[in-house]
Coordinates of C-alpha atoms in Angstrom, one line a residue:
X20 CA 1.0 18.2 16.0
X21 CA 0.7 18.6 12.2
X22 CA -1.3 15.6 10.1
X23 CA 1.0 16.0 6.8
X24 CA 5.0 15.4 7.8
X25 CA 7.2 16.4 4.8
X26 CA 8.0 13.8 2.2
X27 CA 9.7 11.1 3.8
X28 CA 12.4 8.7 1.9
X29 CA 9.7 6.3 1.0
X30 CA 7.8 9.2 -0.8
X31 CA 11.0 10.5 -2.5
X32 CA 11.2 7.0 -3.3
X33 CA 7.5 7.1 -5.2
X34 CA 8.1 10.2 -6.3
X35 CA 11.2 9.2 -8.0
X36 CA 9.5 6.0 -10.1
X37 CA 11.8 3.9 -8.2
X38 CA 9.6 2.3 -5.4
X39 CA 5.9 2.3 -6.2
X40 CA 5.0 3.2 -2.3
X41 CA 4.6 -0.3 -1.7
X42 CA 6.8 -2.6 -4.3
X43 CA 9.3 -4.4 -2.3
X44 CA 12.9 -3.1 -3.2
X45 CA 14.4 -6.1 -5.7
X46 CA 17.5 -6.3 -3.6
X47 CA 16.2 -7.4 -0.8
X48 CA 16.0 -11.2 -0.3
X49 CA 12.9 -13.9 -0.6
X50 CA 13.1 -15.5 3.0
X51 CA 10.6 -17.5 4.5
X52 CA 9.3 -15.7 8.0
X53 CA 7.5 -19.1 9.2
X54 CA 5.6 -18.7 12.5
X55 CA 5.8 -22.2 14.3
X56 CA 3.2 -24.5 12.9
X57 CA 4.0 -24.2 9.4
X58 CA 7.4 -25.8 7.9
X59 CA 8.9 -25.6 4.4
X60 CA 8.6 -28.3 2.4
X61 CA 11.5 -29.2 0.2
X62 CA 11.8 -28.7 -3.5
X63 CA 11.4 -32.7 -4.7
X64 CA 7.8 -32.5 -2.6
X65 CA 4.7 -32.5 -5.0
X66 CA 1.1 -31.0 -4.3
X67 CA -1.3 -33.8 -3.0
X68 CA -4.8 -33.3 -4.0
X69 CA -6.4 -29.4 -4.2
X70 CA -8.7 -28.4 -1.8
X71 CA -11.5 -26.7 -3.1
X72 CA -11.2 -22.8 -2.7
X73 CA -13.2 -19.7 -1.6
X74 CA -11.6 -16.8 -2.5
X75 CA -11.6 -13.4 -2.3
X76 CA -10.7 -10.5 -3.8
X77 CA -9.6 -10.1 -7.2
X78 CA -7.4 -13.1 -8.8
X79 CA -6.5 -13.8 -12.6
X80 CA -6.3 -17.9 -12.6
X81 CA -3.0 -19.2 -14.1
X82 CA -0.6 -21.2 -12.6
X83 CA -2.7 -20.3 -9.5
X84 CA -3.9 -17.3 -8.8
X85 CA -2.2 -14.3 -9.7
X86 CA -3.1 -11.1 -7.8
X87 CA -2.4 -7.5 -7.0
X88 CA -5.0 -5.5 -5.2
X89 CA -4.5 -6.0 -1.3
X90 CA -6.7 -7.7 0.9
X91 CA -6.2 -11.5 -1.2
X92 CA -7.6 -14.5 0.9
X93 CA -8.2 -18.2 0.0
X94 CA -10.2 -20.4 2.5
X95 CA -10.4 -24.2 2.3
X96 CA -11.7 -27.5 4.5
X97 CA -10.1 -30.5 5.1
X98 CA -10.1 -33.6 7.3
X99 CA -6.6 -34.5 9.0
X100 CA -3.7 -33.5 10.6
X101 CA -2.0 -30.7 7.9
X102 CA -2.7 -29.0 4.6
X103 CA 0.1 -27.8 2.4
X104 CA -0.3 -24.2 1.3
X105 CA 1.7 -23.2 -2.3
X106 CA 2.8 -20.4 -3.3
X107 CA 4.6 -18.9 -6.1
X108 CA 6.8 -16.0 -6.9
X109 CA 6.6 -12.5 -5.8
X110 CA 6.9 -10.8 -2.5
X111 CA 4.2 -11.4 0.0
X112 CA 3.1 -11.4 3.2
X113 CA 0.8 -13.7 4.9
X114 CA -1.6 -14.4 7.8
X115 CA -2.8 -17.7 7.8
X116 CA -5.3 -18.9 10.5
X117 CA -6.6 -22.5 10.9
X118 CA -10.2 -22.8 12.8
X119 CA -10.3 -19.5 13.6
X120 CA -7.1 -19.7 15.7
X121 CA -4.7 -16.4 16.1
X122 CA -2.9 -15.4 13.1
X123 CA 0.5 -17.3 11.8
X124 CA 2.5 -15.1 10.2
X125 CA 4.4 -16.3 6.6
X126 CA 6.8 -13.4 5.4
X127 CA 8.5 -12.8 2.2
X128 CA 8.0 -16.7 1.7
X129 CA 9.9 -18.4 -1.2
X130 CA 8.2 -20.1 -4.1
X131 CA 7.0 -23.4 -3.3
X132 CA 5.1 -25.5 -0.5
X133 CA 5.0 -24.8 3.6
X134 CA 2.9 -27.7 5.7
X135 CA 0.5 -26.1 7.9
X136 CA -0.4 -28.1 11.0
X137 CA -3.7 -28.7 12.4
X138 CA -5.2 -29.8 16.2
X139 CA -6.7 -33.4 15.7
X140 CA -8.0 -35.1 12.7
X141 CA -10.7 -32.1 12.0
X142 CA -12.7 -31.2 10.4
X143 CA -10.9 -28.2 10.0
X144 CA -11.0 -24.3 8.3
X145 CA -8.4 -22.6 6.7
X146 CA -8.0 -19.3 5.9
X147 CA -4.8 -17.2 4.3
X148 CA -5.0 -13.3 4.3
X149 CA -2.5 -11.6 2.2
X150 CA -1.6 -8.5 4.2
X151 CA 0.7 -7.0 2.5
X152 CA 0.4 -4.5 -0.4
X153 CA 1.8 -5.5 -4.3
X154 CA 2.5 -2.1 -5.8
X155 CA 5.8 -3.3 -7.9
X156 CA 3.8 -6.4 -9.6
X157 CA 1.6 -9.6 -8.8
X158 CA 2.1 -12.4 -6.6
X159 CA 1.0 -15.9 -6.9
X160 CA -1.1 -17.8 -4.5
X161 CA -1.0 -21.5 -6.0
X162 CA -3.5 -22.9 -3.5
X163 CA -4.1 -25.5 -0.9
X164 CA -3.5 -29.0 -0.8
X165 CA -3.7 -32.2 0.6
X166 CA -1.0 -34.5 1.8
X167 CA -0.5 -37.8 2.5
X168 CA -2.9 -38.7 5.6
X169 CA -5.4 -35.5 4.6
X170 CA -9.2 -35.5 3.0
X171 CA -10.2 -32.3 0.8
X172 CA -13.5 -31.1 1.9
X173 CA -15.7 -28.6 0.2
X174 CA -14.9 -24.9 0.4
X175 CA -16.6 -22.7 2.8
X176 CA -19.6 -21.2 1.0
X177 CA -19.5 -17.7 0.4
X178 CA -20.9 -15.3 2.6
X179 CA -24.4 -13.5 2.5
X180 CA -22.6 -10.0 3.3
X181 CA -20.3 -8.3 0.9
X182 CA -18.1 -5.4 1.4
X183 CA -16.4 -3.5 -1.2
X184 CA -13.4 -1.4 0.0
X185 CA -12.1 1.7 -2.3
X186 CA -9.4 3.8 -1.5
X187 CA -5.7 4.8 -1.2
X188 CA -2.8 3.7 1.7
X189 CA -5.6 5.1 4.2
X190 CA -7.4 2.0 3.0
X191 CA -4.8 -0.5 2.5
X192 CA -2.9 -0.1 6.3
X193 CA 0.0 1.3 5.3
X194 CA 2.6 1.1 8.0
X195 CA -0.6 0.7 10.2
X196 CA 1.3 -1.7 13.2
X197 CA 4.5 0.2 13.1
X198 CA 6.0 1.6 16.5
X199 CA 7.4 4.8 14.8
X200 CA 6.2 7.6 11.9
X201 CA 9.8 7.3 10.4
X202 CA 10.3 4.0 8.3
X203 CA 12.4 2.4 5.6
X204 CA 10.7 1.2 2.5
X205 CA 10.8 -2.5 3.9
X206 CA 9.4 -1.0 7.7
X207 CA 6.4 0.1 5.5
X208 CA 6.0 -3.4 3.3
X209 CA 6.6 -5.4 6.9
X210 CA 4.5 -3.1 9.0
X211 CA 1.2 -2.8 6.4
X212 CA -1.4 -5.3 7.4
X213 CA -4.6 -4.8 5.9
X214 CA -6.3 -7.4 8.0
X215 CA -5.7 -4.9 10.8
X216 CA -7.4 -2.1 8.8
X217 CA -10.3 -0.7 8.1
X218 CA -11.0 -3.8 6.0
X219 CA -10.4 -6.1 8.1
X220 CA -12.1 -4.9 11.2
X221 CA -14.9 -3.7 9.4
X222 CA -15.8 -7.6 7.5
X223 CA -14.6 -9.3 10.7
X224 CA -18.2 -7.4 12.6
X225 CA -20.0 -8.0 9.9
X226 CA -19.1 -11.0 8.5
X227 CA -18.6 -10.0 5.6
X228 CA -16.4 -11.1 2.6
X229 CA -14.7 -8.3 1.3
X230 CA -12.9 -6.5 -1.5
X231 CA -9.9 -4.2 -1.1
X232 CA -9.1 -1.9 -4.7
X233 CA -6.9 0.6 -3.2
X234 CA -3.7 1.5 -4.1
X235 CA -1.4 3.7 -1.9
X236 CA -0.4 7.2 -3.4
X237 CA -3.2 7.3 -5.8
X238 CA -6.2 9.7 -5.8
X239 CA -8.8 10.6 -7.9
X240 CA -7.3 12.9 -10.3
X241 CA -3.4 13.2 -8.7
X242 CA -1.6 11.0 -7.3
X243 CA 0.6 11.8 -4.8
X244 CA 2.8 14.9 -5.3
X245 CA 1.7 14.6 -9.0
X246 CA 3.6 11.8 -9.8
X247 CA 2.8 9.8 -12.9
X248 CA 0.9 6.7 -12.7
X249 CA -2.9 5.6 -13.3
X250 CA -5.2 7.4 -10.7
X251 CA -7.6 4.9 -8.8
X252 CA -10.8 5.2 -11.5
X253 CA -8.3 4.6 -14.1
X254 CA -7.0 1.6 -11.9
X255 CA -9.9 0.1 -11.6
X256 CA -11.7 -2.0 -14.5
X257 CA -8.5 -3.9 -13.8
X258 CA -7.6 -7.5 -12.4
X259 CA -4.0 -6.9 -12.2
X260 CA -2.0 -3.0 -12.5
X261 CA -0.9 -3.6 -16.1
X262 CA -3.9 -2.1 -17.8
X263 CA -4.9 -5.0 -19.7
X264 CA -6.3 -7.6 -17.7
X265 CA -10.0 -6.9 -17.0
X266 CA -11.6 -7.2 -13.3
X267 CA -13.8 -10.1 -13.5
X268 CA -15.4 -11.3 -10.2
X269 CA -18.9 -13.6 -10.6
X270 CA -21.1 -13.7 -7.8
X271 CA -19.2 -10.2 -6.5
X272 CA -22.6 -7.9 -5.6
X273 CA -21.7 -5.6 -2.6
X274 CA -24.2 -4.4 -0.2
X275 CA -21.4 -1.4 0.5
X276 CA -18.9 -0.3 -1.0
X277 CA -16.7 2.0 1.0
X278 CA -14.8 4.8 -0.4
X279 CA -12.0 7.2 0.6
X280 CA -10.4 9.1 -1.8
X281 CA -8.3 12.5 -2.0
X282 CA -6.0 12.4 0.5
X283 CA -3.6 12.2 -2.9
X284 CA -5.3 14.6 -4.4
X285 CA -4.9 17.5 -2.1
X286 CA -2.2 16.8 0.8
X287 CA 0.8 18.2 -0.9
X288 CA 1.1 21.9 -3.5
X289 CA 0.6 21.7 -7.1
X290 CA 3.9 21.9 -9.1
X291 CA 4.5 23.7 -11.9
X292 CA 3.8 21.7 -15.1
X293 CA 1.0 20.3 -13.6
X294 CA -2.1 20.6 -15.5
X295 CA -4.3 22.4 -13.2
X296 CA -4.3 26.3 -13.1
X297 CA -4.2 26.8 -9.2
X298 CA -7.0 25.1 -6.6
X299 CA -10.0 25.4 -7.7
X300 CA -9.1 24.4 -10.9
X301 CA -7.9 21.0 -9.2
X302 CA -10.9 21.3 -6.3
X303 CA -13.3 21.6 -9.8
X304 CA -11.8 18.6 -11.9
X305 CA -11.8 16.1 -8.8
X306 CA -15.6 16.8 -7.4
X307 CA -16.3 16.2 -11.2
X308 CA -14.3 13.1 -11.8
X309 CA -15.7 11.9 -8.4
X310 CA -19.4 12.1 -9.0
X311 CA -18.6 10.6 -12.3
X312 CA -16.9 7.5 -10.8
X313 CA -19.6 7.1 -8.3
X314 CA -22.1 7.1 -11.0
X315 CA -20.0 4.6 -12.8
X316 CA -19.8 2.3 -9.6
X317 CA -24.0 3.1 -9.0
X318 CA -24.3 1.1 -12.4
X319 CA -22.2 -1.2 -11.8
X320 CA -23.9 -2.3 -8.4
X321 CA -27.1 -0.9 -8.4
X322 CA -28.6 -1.3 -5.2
X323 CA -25.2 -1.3 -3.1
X324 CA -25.0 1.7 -0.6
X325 CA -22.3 3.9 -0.7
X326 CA -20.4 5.1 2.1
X327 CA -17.6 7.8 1.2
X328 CA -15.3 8.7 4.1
X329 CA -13.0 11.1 5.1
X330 CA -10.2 12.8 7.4
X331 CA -9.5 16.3 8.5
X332 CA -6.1 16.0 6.6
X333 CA -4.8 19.4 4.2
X334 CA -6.1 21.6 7.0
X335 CA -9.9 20.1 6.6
X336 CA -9.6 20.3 2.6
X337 CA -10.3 16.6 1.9
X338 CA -13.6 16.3 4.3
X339 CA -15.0 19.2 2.4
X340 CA -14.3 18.3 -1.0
X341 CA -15.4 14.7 -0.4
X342 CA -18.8 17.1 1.5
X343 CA -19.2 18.5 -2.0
X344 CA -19.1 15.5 -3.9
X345 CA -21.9 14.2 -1.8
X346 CA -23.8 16.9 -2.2
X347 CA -23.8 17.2 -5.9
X348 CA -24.6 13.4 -5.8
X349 CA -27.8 13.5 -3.4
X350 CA -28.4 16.4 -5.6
X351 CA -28.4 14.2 -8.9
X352 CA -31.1 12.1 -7.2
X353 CA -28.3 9.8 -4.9
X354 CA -30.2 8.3 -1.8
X355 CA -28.0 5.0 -0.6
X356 CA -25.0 6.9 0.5
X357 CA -24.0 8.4 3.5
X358 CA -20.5 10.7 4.5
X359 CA -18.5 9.9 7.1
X360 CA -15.9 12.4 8.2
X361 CA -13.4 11.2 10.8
X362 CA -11.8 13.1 12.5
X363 CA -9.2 13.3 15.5
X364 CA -6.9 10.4 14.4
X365 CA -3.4 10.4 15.9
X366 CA -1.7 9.0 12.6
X367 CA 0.9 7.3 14.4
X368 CA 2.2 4.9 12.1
X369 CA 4.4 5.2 8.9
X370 CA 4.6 8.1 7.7
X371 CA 2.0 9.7 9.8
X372 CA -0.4 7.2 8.1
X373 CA -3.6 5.8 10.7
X374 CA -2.0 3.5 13.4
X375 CA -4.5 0.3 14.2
X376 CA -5.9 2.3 17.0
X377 CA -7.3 4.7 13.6
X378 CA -8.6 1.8 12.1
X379 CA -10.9 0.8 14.7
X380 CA -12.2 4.5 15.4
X381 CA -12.7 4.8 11.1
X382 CA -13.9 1.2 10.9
X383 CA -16.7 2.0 14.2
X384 CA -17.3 5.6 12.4
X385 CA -18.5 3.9 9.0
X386 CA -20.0 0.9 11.3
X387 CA -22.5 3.8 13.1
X388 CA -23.5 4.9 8.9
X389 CA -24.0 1.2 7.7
X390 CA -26.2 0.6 11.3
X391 CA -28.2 3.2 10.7
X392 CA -30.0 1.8 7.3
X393 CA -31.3 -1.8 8.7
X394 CA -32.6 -2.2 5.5
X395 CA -28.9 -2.7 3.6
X396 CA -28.2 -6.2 4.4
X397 CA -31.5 -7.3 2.6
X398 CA -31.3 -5.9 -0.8
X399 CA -29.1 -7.4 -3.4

């Protein structure tokens, strides 16, 4: 069974600047996919007080929280029998979990405020995971508030672990809980739940609180099939994808930070016009721009180990370019990294992307490199 399927319609679709991978197609509708136990509130209904909010991932603050890297969650406390969640424009799709309870799903939800329900008169948790990926432009989270009858309570303090999560769709979950490889652009958006991938599983063990900064089709020089669009290091430094609005996180200090990258890079020909002679031109320019981005993120977080993964994808060409840039690290004087190749996945799911069944094998896999130092959970 071959890894790499030939460019599907939601490729062509990237390919052709008209679908970023993962931007929802502007004719399809907002709707509100409530799960029973949350209910729309009507337009004349205004925010009671804010709870107080532990958040993660990156956000810009205005007129909530603006975001557009996956993995977003907000988690609040309150005392009563329902908390009003807002949010604002921009498709989105939710998981929202009160005291650790199973998921309630909120899809494609219109602006404004849904009224989540609660056993008893709490205390009570909150938590709201957006699992989606944002490719065509931010969302808005506005927050969570208290109604009529319900007590704001301080916001969960942030936890002592912290994950960082690099990567492309392998690290996002594209298409991850679909049934079938073959999917429309709005089967990916519906089927992509990063709480079910490597990020999620992987902070659920350890709990951790996390940062996913992947974007799907990027790579570290190429994007996928060369199209034209900021690579992941040039991605980066950045809040939101406009280029302009700077990443600022306080408090965000990583123990690990977990990368796969090149799957992009590598998984389909070079074209002509692109600006690399032939292989090892490319092969050259990526284990160089690699080390280099490493040594940006080593400076950045200087006592965080490092823990670059990847498949057997291209025929085994990724797993021994990412072997090579490890190398050259170690060789510059690296010691708090590890590589992790996985390999064996089935790729089941869009677009012969990792299934969920993946996730857990890459997520155990990295899990096995992290166990093995004891010691990273006690530096900072």
């Amino acid at each position: 069974m071959p890894h790499i399927l030939p460019p599907t319609r939601s490729c062509r679709l990237m390919l052709a600047g008209l679908s970023l991978t993962m931007g929802l197609p502007a004719a399809l509708p907002a709707q509100s996919g409530a799960a029973e136990g949350i209910r729309a509130l009507g337009a004349e209904t205004r925010a009671g007080r804010p709870l107080p909010l532990h958040i993660g991932g990156r956000v810009v603050a205005t007129d909530g929280y603006r975001r557009q890297w996956p993995g977003t969650y907000i988690e609040g406390a309150f005392r009563g029998p329902s908390v009003d969640l807002g949010v604002g424009p921009g498709a989105v799709s939710l998981r929202i979990r009160v005291d650790g309870g199973a998921p309630m799903p909120l899809v494609r939800p219109a602006p404004g405020l849904y009224r989540i329900a609660a056993r008893g008169a709490g205390p009570h948790r909150i938590r709201v995971d957006v699992a989606s990926e944002s490719q065509a432009g931010w969302t808005v989270l506005r927050g969570l508030f208290a109604p009529t009858g319900t007590t704001p309570l301080p916001a969960p303090a942030p936890r002592a672990r912290q994950i960082e999560f690099i990567g492309d769709s392998h690290t996002v979950g594209y298409g991850n809980t679909s049934p079938t490889r073959q999917c429309s652009q709005d089967a990916i958006w519906r089927t992509t739940d990063t709480t079910l991938g490597l990020p999620g599983i992987a902070a659920r063990h350890y709990d951790a609180d996390y940062q996913v900064n992947a974007i799907s089709g990027r790579g570290i020089v190429r994007n996928y099939g060369g199209f034209a669009a900021p690579t992941l290091p040039d991605a980066y430094p950045y809040a939101l994808f406009d280029g302009r609005t700077p990443a600022t996180t306080p408090g965000w200090n990583p123990q690990v930070v977990v990368i796969a990258l090149g799957t992009n890079d590598f998984s389909t020909p070079l074209k002509p016009g692109e600006r690399w002679a032939d292989r090892d031109a490319l092969h050259a320019d990526y284990e160089r721009r690699y080390v280099d981005f490493v040594g940006r993120l080593r400076r950045h977080y200087p006592r965080a180990f490092f823990v670059l993964w990847a498949t057997d994808l291209a025929d085994g060409e990724i797993k021994r370019e990412v072997g090579k840039v490890v190398d050259r690290l170690r060789a510059g004087g690296e010691r708090r990294i590890a590589f992790v190749p996985v390999d064996g996945l089935g790729f089941t799911g869009c677009d012969a992307h990792p299934d969920t069944d993946d996730d857990r094998r890459i997520a155990a896999a990295i899990e096995r490199a992290i166990d093995a130092r004891p010691d990273i959970w006690t530096r900072r």
